[in-house]
Amino acid sequence: MPSQALPGFRDFYPDELELRAHIFRTWREVARRYGFEEYDGPPLEPLDIYTAKSGSEIVGQLYNFTDKGGREVALRPEMTPTFARMVSARANGLRKPIRWFSIPQLFRYERQQRGRLREHFQLNCDLVGEAGPLADAELIALSIDVMRAFGLTERDVRARVSDRRVLGALLAAAGVSAAHLGDAYQAIDKAERSRPGELAAQLRSAGLGDAVIEKVFAVAAIRGRPALEAALAGLPDAGAAAPLLTALDALDAMGLGAYVDVDLSIVRGLAYYTGTVFELFDAGRTLRAICGGGRYDGLLLALGGVDLPALGFGMGDVVLGELLRERGLAPPARAEVDVFVAAVTPEDVPHALALAHELRDAGLACEFALAAQPLGRQLKQADARGARRAIVIGPDDRARGEVVLKDLAGKTQAPVRRDAVLAAVAAGDAGAHTGSRDG
RNA sequence: GUGGUUGUAGCUCAAUUGGUUAGAGCGCCGGACUGUGGCUCCGGAGGUUGCGGGUUCAAUUCCCAUCAGCCACCCCA
């Protein structure tokens, strides 16, 4: 073996590309149903559009280098800066709300693990110019409908939904000062993955009192709408939950409520989220997150663009592909051949080529043996290629102006006049009748 | 980047306490079968046991290093 793909990069063999194509097709189809338009940008971007957003420590996780013109560049690790630039440049001329999606290949220099490579494709859906909660419901619904389009049900995937405005109000009521909000978010984000003692110690060293820390964990433990509403009762800023509750009502009205779990441990790692946040997981929680997103109203402006409210999500192909394979929802591999044309003798080959090409011109997938082989071998090959039908051309048939059309699955065959082959194949009626005898 | 763990044919796996020429199934190629396929039978190709050192009369087996996969951290755009 000469070599292999770089760590974290993938070779897509035909059956694997079939799954990838299936994922892309489904993504596009569901995005289309929601009126989203597809866009794309360059895979290579100036380094500073990423450091401006996330700070210079992100460079350690980028594929970056100096190009031959002395520019500092990076393979895109995310789509948002590119999206922000494109939207901002034409924001004045675009009708709002803007519904755009893209399927970029993204890169990050990190040690790979299952479900996390150095390269992946990600469906990015963003909605710009609408601050109301129906936009949040719309985007969450889109992500859930992608799952449904793959054949996944509410028993397979769960949408865990929270809202930073709600979290902020509850944490404020718990005694967390504005200065400590970020620390609290970080602790809640890690609550599932870490031992509670460690997080409490971190919060304590950040300056929070034990009573407050206990309340922070109580807030993070809120699950389900009744528990949320109970926690909100008597809160001075109870209106902070209005957008989330409206969005949840909307999801119920769409018939997607069964997929949705209120879960206040969801905050998302990123600092820029301002409202609704959500993540999709497999129900058994054996895999990493399938999808994550939320509202980021100030981000476009912060990136030097327009001041428009916005929200979006990203859904990678790696975890999703693992889940589909696991559930047997990957598409059957191998493109099927419609017709295999077999030549009995070498003298029949030119006639087989002519017929095969006519069939191809008619839009049918058609193959024939590229080397001289006995008829039995050719038919065996037809089976191996998954052909539904075969056409046998031999000297005797040609003398009668016919070919033999075989239905390989039905094990039936019938003579067909040479000039009626296309019609017979198109009708898909091989063996359905005995064929018309001439004379 | 840190720590742990696993690497045998295209795939899934064998190989006695270190012991001769590293095997099997599936897959692939061919024959039985020169105008009729899926089945069956027979045969064949395919391995530097991840790569490189070391110990030993002898290493797939033990040791070291390295690369790759996996797991946990880190991070999660």
Coordinates of C-alpha atoms (C1' of nucleotides) in Angstrom, one line a residue:
Chain A
M1 CA 0.0 0.0 0.0
P2 CA 1.6 3.3 -1.1
S3 CA 0.1 5.4 1.6
Q4 CA -3.2 6.3 3.2
A5 CA -5.3 9.4 3.7
L6 CA -4.0 11.9 6.3
P7 CA -5.3 11.3 9.8
G8 CA -8.8 12.6 10.2
F9 CA -9.4 12.7 6.5
R10 CA -11.5 10.3 4.5
D11 CA -11.4 8.4 1.3
F12 CA -14.9 7.9 0.1
Y13 CA -15.3 4.5 -1.6
P14 CA -18.4 4.2 -3.8
D15 CA -20.6 2.7 -1.0
E16 CA -19.5 5.4 1.3
L17 CA -20.0 8.1 -1.2
E18 CA -23.5 6.7 -1.7
L19 CA -24.3 7.5 1.9
R20 CA -22.7 10.9 1.7
A21 CA -24.8 11.7 -1.4
H22 CA -27.9 10.4 0.3
I23 CA -27.2 12.8 3.2
F24 CA -26.6 15.8 0.9
R25 CA -29.7 15.0 -1.1
T26 CA -31.9 14.9 2.0
W27 CA -30.4 18.0 3.4
R28 CA -31.1 19.9 0.2
E29 CA -34.6 18.6 -0.1
V30 CA -35.6 19.5 3.4
A31 CA -34.0 23.0 3.2
R32 CA -35.9 23.5 0.0
R33 CA -39.2 22.7 1.8
Y34 CA -38.5 25.5 4.2
G35 CA -37.7 28.0 1.4
F36 CA -33.9 28.1 2.0
E37 CA -31.6 29.0 -0.8
E38 CA -28.2 27.4 -1.2
Y39 CA -25.0 29.5 -1.2
D40 CA -21.3 28.7 -0.9
G41 CA -18.0 30.6 -0.3
P42 CA -14.3 29.8 -0.6
P43 CA -12.8 27.0 1.4
L44 CA -9.7 29.1 2.0
E45 CA -10.1 32.4 3.9
P46 CA -8.0 35.1 5.5
L47 CA -6.9 33.9 8.9
D48 CA -8.1 37.0 10.7
I49 CA -11.8 36.5 10.1
Y50 CA -11.5 33.6 12.5
T51 CA -9.2 35.1 15.1
A52 CA -11.4 38.3 15.1
K53 CA -14.4 36.2 16.1
S54 CA -12.8 33.6 18.4
G55 CA -9.5 35.0 19.5
S56 CA -5.9 34.0 18.6
E57 CA -6.0 30.8 20.7
I58 CA -8.1 29.3 17.9
V59 CA -5.0 29.3 15.6
G60 CA -3.9 26.1 17.3
Q61 CA -6.9 24.3 15.9
L62 CA -6.7 25.7 12.4
Y63 CA -5.1 24.5 9.2
N64 CA -3.4 27.8 8.5
F65 CA -0.3 28.9 6.6
T66 CA 1.2 31.8 4.7
D67 CA 0.5 31.7 1.0
K68 CA 2.9 32.6 -1.7
G69 CA 1.7 36.2 -1.7
G70 CA 2.5 36.5 2.0
R71 CA -1.1 36.4 3.1
E72 CA -2.0 34.6 6.4
V73 CA -4.8 32.2 5.4
A74 CA -6.7 29.2 6.8
L75 CA -8.9 26.4 5.6
R76 CA -12.3 27.3 6.9
P77 CA -13.2 25.8 10.3
E78 CA -16.7 27.1 10.2
M79 CA -19.0 28.9 7.9
T80 CA -20.3 31.8 10.0
P81 CA -17.7 34.5 9.2
T82 CA -18.0 33.7 5.5
F83 CA -21.8 33.8 5.8
A84 CA -21.6 37.1 7.8
R85 CA -19.5 38.7 5.1
M86 CA -21.7 37.6 2.2
V87 CA -24.9 38.6 3.9
S88 CA -23.6 41.9 5.1
A89 CA -22.3 42.9 1.7
R90 CA -25.7 42.7 0.2
A91 CA -27.9 43.0 3.2
N92 CA -29.6 46.1 2.0
G93 CA -30.8 44.5 -1.2
L94 CA -31.9 41.2 0.2
R95 CA -35.5 40.7 1.2
K96 CA -35.8 39.8 4.9
P97 CA -35.9 37.3 6.4
I98 CA -33.0 35.8 4.6
R99 CA -33.1 32.0 4.5
W100 CA -29.8 30.6 3.3
F101 CA -28.2 27.2 3.7
S102 CA -24.8 25.8 2.7
I103 CA -23.0 22.4 2.8
P104 CA -19.4 23.4 3.3
Q105 CA -16.5 21.1 4.0
L106 CA -14.9 22.3 7.2
F107 CA -11.4 21.7 8.6
R108 CA -9.9 21.7 12.0
Y109 CA -6.5 20.6 13.2
E110 CA -7.4 18.5 16.2
R111 CA -6.8 15.0 17.4
Q112 CA -9.5 12.9 15.9
Q113 CA -11.9 10.6 17.6
R114 CA -15.1 8.7 16.6
G115 CA -17.6 11.2 15.2
R116 CA -14.9 13.9 15.1
L117 CA -12.5 14.1 12.3
R118 CA -10.2 16.8 10.9
E119 CA -12.5 17.4 8.0
H120 CA -16.3 17.1 7.7
F121 CA -19.3 18.4 5.8
Q122 CA -21.8 20.4 7.7
L123 CA -25.3 21.6 6.8
N124 CA -25.4 25.2 7.8
C125 CA -28.9 26.8 7.9
D126 CA -29.2 30.5 8.9
L127 CA -32.1 32.8 9.1
V128 CA -31.4 36.6 9.3
G129 CA -33.7 39.5 9.9
E130 CA -36.3 38.2 12.2
A131 CA -36.2 38.6 15.9
G132 CA -39.5 36.9 16.8
P133 CA -39.8 33.4 18.3
L134 CA -41.4 31.9 15.3
A135 CA -38.1 32.1 13.5
D136 CA -36.6 30.1 16.3
A137 CA -39.3 27.5 16.0
E138 CA -38.8 27.4 12.2
L139 CA -35.1 26.7 12.5
I140 CA -35.6 24.0 15.1
A141 CA -38.3 22.4 13.1
L142 CA -36.1 22.4 10.0
S143 CA -33.4 20.4 11.9
I144 CA -36.0 18.0 13.2
D145 CA -37.5 17.5 9.8
V146 CA -34.1 16.6 8.5
M147 CA -34.1 13.8 11.0
R148 CA -37.6 12.7 10.0
A149 CA -36.6 12.8 6.3
F150 CA -33.9 10.2 7.1
G151 CA -36.5 8.0 8.7
L152 CA -35.5 8.8 12.3
T153 CA -38.3 9.1 14.8
E154 CA -38.7 10.8 18.2
R155 CA -37.5 7.5 19.6
D156 CA -34.2 7.9 17.7
V157 CA -33.4 11.5 18.2
R158 CA -34.1 14.2 20.7
A159 CA -34.0 18.0 20.4
R160 CA -32.8 19.6 23.6
V161 CA -33.9 23.2 23.8
S162 CA -33.0 26.0 26.1
D163 CA -32.7 29.8 26.0
R164 CA -29.9 32.0 27.3
R165 CA -32.4 34.7 28.2
V166 CA -34.2 32.2 30.5
L167 CA -31.0 30.9 31.9
G168 CA -29.8 34.5 32.5
A169 CA -33.0 35.4 34.4
L170 CA -32.9 32.2 36.5
L171 CA -29.3 32.6 37.3
A172 CA -29.7 36.3 38.2
A173 CA -32.5 35.3 40.6
A174 CA -30.2 32.6 42.0
G175 CA -27.7 35.3 42.9
V176 CA -25.2 35.1 40.1
S177 CA -23.9 38.5 39.2
A178 CA -23.6 39.6 35.6
A179 CA -19.8 39.3 35.9
H180 CA -20.1 35.7 36.8
L181 CA -22.7 34.7 34.2
G182 CA -20.0 33.4 31.8
D183 CA -18.5 31.2 34.5
A184 CA -21.9 29.8 35.3
Y185 CA -22.6 29.1 31.6
Q186 CA -19.3 27.3 31.3
A187 CA -20.0 25.2 34.4
I188 CA -23.5 24.3 33.1
D189 CA -22.1 23.4 29.7
K190 CA -19.8 20.9 31.3
A191 CA -22.2 19.7 33.9
E192 CA -22.9 16.4 32.1
R193 CA -19.3 15.6 31.3
S194 CA -17.6 16.4 34.6
R195 CA -17.8 15.5 38.2
P196 CA -19.9 17.9 40.1
G197 CA -17.2 18.4 42.7
E198 CA -14.7 19.8 40.2
L199 CA -17.2 22.3 38.8
A200 CA -18.2 23.4 42.2
A201 CA -14.6 24.0 43.0
Q202 CA -14.1 26.0 39.8
L203 CA -17.1 28.2 40.6
R204 CA -15.9 28.7 44.1
S205 CA -12.5 29.8 43.0
A206 CA -14.3 32.1 40.5
G207 CA -15.8 33.8 43.5
L208 CA -19.3 32.3 43.9
G209 CA -20.7 31.3 47.2
D210 CA -21.7 27.7 48.0
A211 CA -25.4 28.6 48.3
V212 CA -25.3 30.3 44.9
I213 CA -23.4 27.3 43.4
E214 CA -26.0 24.9 44.6
K215 CA -28.7 27.1 42.9
V216 CA -26.7 27.1 39.7
F217 CA -26.8 23.3 39.5
A218 CA -30.5 23.3 40.4
V219 CA -31.1 25.6 37.4
A220 CA -29.0 23.4 35.1
A221 CA -31.0 20.4 36.3
I222 CA -34.4 21.7 35.1
R223 CA -35.9 19.3 32.6
G224 CA -39.3 19.6 30.9
R225 CA -41.7 22.5 30.5
P226 CA -43.6 22.0 33.8
A227 CA -40.4 22.2 35.8
L228 CA -39.3 25.3 33.9
E229 CA -42.6 27.0 34.5
A230 CA -42.5 26.2 38.2
A231 CA -39.0 27.7 38.3
L232 CA -40.2 30.8 36.5
A233 CA -43.1 31.4 38.9
G234 CA -42.5 34.4 41.0
L235 CA -39.5 35.4 39.0
P236 CA -39.2 39.2 38.7
D237 CA -38.2 38.8 35.0
A238 CA -40.6 36.1 34.1
G239 CA -41.1 37.7 30.6
A240 CA -37.6 36.5 29.7
A241 CA -39.1 33.1 29.0
A242 CA -41.8 34.3 26.7
P243 CA -39.9 33.8 23.4
L244 CA -38.9 30.2 24.4
L245 CA -42.4 29.3 25.5
T246 CA -43.9 30.7 22.2
A247 CA -41.3 28.8 20.2
L248 CA -42.2 25.6 22.1
D249 CA -45.9 26.2 21.4
A250 CA -45.2 26.7 17.7
L251 CA -43.3 23.4 17.6
D252 CA -46.3 21.7 19.2
A253 CA -48.6 23.3 16.7
M254 CA -46.4 21.9 13.9
G255 CA -46.7 18.5 15.3
L256 CA -43.1 18.2 16.3
G257 CA -43.5 18.5 20.1
A258 CA -42.8 14.9 20.6
Y259 CA -39.2 15.5 19.6
V260 CA -38.5 18.4 21.9
D261 CA -37.2 18.3 25.4
V262 CA -36.7 21.5 27.5
D263 CA -33.3 21.0 28.9
L264 CA -31.6 23.9 30.7
S265 CA -28.2 22.2 30.7
I266 CA -27.9 23.2 27.1
V267 CA -26.0 26.5 26.7
R268 CA -23.6 25.8 23.8
G269 CA -20.0 26.5 24.3
L270 CA -19.8 29.7 22.3
A271 CA -20.0 33.1 23.9
Y272 CA -22.0 34.7 21.1
Y273 CA -25.4 33.0 21.5
T274 CA -28.0 35.4 22.8
G275 CA -31.3 33.5 22.9
T276 CA -32.6 30.1 22.0
V277 CA -30.0 27.4 22.0
F278 CA -30.6 23.8 21.0
E279 CA -28.8 20.5 20.2
L280 CA -29.9 17.3 18.6
F281 CA -28.8 14.0 20.1
D282 CA -29.4 10.3 19.4
A283 CA -31.9 9.1 22.0
G284 CA -29.5 6.7 23.5
R285 CA -26.9 9.4 23.8
T286 CA -24.1 7.1 22.7
L287 CA -22.9 9.5 20.0
R288 CA -21.8 13.1 20.0
A289 CA -24.3 15.8 19.2
I290 CA -25.8 15.6 15.7
C291 CA -26.6 19.2 15.4
G292 CA -26.3 22.4 17.4
G293 CA -27.4 26.0 17.0
G294 CA -29.2 29.0 18.3
R295 CA -29.9 32.7 18.2
Y296 CA -26.9 35.0 17.8
D297 CA -28.4 38.5 17.4
G298 CA -25.3 40.6 17.9
L299 CA -22.8 38.5 16.0
L300 CA -23.2 39.9 12.4
L301 CA -22.6 43.4 13.8
A302 CA -19.7 42.3 15.9
L303 CA -18.0 40.8 12.9
G304 CA -18.1 44.1 11.2
G305 CA -21.4 43.5 9.3
V306 CA -25.0 44.6 9.5
D307 CA -27.1 44.9 12.7
L308 CA -29.6 42.3 12.0
P309 CA -31.0 39.6 14.3
A310 CA -30.0 36.1 13.2
L311 CA -30.0 32.5 14.2
G312 CA -28.6 29.3 12.7
F313 CA -27.5 25.7 13.2
G314 CA -24.8 23.4 12.0
M315 CA -25.3 19.7 11.4
G316 CA -22.3 17.5 10.5
D317 CA -22.2 14.5 8.3
V318 CA -20.0 12.3 10.5
V319 CA -22.2 11.6 13.5
L320 CA -25.3 11.6 11.4
G321 CA -23.8 9.0 9.1
E322 CA -22.9 6.8 12.0
L323 CA -26.4 7.0 13.3
L324 CA -28.0 6.2 9.9
R325 CA -25.7 3.2 9.5
E326 CA -26.4 2.0 13.1
R327 CA -30.1 2.2 12.5
G328 CA -30.0 0.5 9.1
L329 CA -31.2 3.7 7.4
A330 CA -28.2 4.0 5.0
P331 CA -29.3 3.7 1.4
P332 CA -28.7 0.4 -0.5
A333 CA -25.3 0.8 -2.1
R334 CA -24.5 0.4 -5.8
A335 CA -26.2 2.1 -8.7
E336 CA -28.3 -0.4 -10.6
V337 CA -27.8 -1.2 -14.2
D338 CA -31.1 -1.1 -16.2
V339 CA -30.0 -3.4 -19.0
F340 CA -27.1 -5.6 -19.7
V341 CA -26.4 -6.4 -23.4
A342 CA -24.8 -9.8 -24.1
A343 CA -23.3 -10.8 -27.4
V344 CA -23.2 -14.5 -28.2
T345 CA -20.4 -14.4 -30.8
P346 CA -17.8 -11.9 -31.7
E347 CA -19.8 -11.1 -34.9
D348 CA -22.6 -9.9 -32.6
V349 CA -20.5 -7.4 -30.7
P350 CA -20.9 -4.5 -33.1
H351 CA -24.7 -5.0 -33.0
A352 CA -24.6 -5.1 -29.2
L353 CA -22.6 -1.9 -29.1
A354 CA -25.1 -0.2 -31.4
L355 CA -28.0 -1.3 -29.2
A356 CA -26.3 -0.4 -26.0
H357 CA -25.7 3.0 -27.2
E358 CA -29.3 3.5 -28.3
L359 CA -30.3 2.5 -24.8
R360 CA -27.9 4.9 -23.3
D361 CA -29.1 7.7 -25.5
A362 CA -32.6 6.8 -24.2
G363 CA -31.4 7.5 -20.7
L364 CA -31.0 3.9 -19.5
A365 CA -28.0 2.6 -17.5
C366 CA -26.5 0.0 -19.8
E367 CA -23.5 -2.2 -19.7
F368 CA -21.9 -5.0 -21.8
A369 CA -18.9 -7.2 -21.4
L370 CA -15.7 -5.4 -22.3
A371 CA -13.9 -8.7 -23.1
A372 CA -15.1 -11.6 -25.2
Q373 CA -16.7 -14.1 -22.8
P374 CA -19.1 -17.0 -23.1
L375 CA -22.8 -16.1 -22.8
G376 CA -23.2 -17.7 -19.4
R377 CA -20.3 -15.6 -18.1
Q378 CA -21.9 -12.5 -19.4
L379 CA -25.2 -13.2 -17.8
K380 CA -23.4 -13.9 -14.5
Q381 CA -21.8 -10.5 -14.9
A382 CA -25.2 -9.0 -15.5
D383 CA -26.4 -10.4 -12.2
A384 CA -23.3 -9.2 -10.4
R385 CA -23.9 -5.7 -11.7
G386 CA -27.5 -5.8 -10.4
A387 CA -29.0 -5.6 -13.9
R388 CA -32.8 -6.0 -13.9
R389 CA -32.9 -7.0 -17.5
A390 CA -30.6 -8.5 -20.1
I391 CA -30.7 -8.5 -23.9
V392 CA -29.1 -11.4 -25.8
I393 CA -28.0 -10.8 -29.4
G394 CA -27.0 -13.9 -31.4
P395 CA -26.7 -14.8 -35.0
D396 CA -30.0 -16.7 -35.0
D397 CA -31.8 -13.8 -33.5
R398 CA -30.3 -11.3 -35.9
A399 CA -31.3 -13.5 -38.8
R400 CA -34.9 -13.2 -37.7
G401 CA -34.6 -9.4 -37.0
E402 CA -34.9 -10.0 -33.3
V403 CA -33.1 -10.0 -29.9
V404 CA -34.0 -11.8 -26.8
L405 CA -35.1 -9.7 -23.8
K406 CA -34.7 -11.3 -20.5
D407 CA -36.2 -10.4 -17.1
L408 CA -33.4 -11.5 -14.9
A409 CA -35.4 -11.4 -11.6
G410 CA -38.4 -13.2 -13.1
K411 CA -36.4 -15.7 -15.0
T412 CA -38.5 -15.1 -18.1
Q413 CA -37.5 -14.1 -21.6
A414 CA -39.1 -13.3 -24.9
P415 CA -38.0 -12.5 -28.4
V416 CA -38.5 -8.8 -29.4
R417 CA -38.2 -7.3 -32.8
R418 CA -35.0 -5.3 -33.1
D419 CA -36.8 -2.1 -34.0
A420 CA -39.1 -2.5 -31.0
V421 CA -36.4 -3.0 -28.3
L422 CA -36.4 0.5 -27.0
A423 CA -40.2 0.5 -26.6
A424 CA -40.2 -2.9 -25.0
V425 CA -37.4 -2.0 -22.5
A426 CA -39.0 1.3 -21.7
A427 CA -42.3 -0.4 -21.0
G428 CA -40.4 -2.7 -18.7
D429 CA -42.5 -5.6 -19.9
A430 CA -39.9 -8.2 -20.5
G431 CA -41.6 -11.6 -20.3
A432 CA -45.0 -10.1 -19.8
H433 CA -46.2 -11.5 -23.0
T434 CA -44.7 -13.9 -25.4
G435 CA -43.6 -11.3 -27.9
S436 CA -45.0 -10.7 -31.4
R437 CA -44.0 -13.2 -34.0
D438 CA -43.3 -11.8 -37.3
G439 CA -44.8 -13.6 -40.3
Chain B
rG1 C1' -1.2 19.0 23.0
rU2 C1' -1.7 15.0 27.6
rG3 C1' -2.9 10.0 29.3
rG4 C1' -4.7 5.0 28.3
rU5 C1' -5.6 1.0 24.8
rU6 C1' -5.5 -1.8 20.1
rG7 C1' -2.8 -3.0 15.3
rU8 C1' -2.4 -10.5 11.4
rA9 C1' -5.1 -11.0 3.6
rG10 C1' -9.8 -6.2 0.6
rC11 C1' -13.4 -7.6 5.1
rU12 C1' -14.4 -10.6 9.8
rC13 C1' -11.2 -13.5 12.6
rA14 C1' -7.5 -17.9 13.9
rA15 C1' -2.4 -19.4 15.0
rU16 C1' -0.6 -24.2 22.0
rU17 C1' 3.8 -21.9 27.6
rG18 C1' 8.2 -18.0 22.0
rG19 C1' 9.0 -23.4 17.8
rU20 C1' 9.0 -25.8 10.9
rU21 C1' 6.4 -23.1 5.0
rA22 C1' 1.1 -17.6 9.4
rG23 C1' -4.6 -20.5 8.4
rA24 C1' -10.2 -20.2 7.7
rG25 C1' -14.8 -17.9 6.1
rC26 C1' -16.6 -14.0 3.0
rG27 C1' -15.1 -11.2 -1.2
rC28 C1' -12.1 -11.2 -5.8
rC29 C1' -10.1 -14.0 -10.4
rG30 C1' -10.7 -18.5 -13.2
rG31 C1' -12.5 -23.7 -14.4
rA32 C1' -16.4 -27.5 -14.5
rC33 C1' -20.4 -24.6 -18.2
rU34 C1' -18.0 -22.6 -26.2
rG35 C1' -26.8 -19.6 -27.1
rU36 C1' -28.6 -18.8 -21.1
rG37 C1' -27.5 -16.2 -15.0
rG38 C1' -28.0 -16.4 -9.2
rC39 C1' -26.7 -22.6 -6.7
rU40 C1' -22.9 -26.2 -6.2
rC41 C1' -18.0 -28.2 -6.7
rC42 C1' -12.8 -27.4 -7.9
rG43 C1' -8.6 -24.3 -8.5
rG44 C1' -5.9 -19.5 -8.1
rA45 C1' -4.2 -14.7 -6.7
rG46 C1' -3.7 -11.9 -2.4
rG47 C1' 0.7 -11.2 4.0
rU48 C1' 7.7 -7.7 4.8
rU49 C1' 2.0 -10.1 11.0
rG50 C1' 1.4 -1.3 10.7
rC51 C1' 6.8 0.4 10.2
rG52 C1' 11.8 0.3 12.6
rG53 C1' 15.0 -1.5 16.2
rG54 C1' 16.2 -5.0 20.5
rU55 C1' 16.2 -9.8 23.4
rU56 C1' 16.6 -15.1 21.8
rC57 C1' 19.1 -20.9 18.7
rA58 C1' 14.1 -19.3 17.2
rA59 C1' 9.4 -13.5 17.7
rU60 C1' 2.6 -12.7 15.1
rU61 C1' 3.8 -13.9 20.5
rC62 C1' 8.5 -10.6 24.9
rC63 C1' 10.9 -5.4 25.2
rC64 C1' 11.7 -0.3 23.2
rA65 C1' 10.5 3.5 19.8
rU66 C1' 7.4 5.3 16.0
rC67 C1' 3.0 5.6 12.9
rA68 C1' -2.2 4.7 12.7
rG69 C1' -7.2 3.5 14.9
rC70 C1' -10.1 3.7 19.3
rC71 C1' -11.2 5.9 24.5
rA72 C1' -10.8 9.8 28.1
rC73 C1' -9.0 14.9 28.7
rC74 C1' -8.4 19.8 25.9
rC75 C1' -11.7 21.9 22.5
rC76 C1' -16.3 21.9 20.3
rA77 C1' -16.9 26.8 15.2

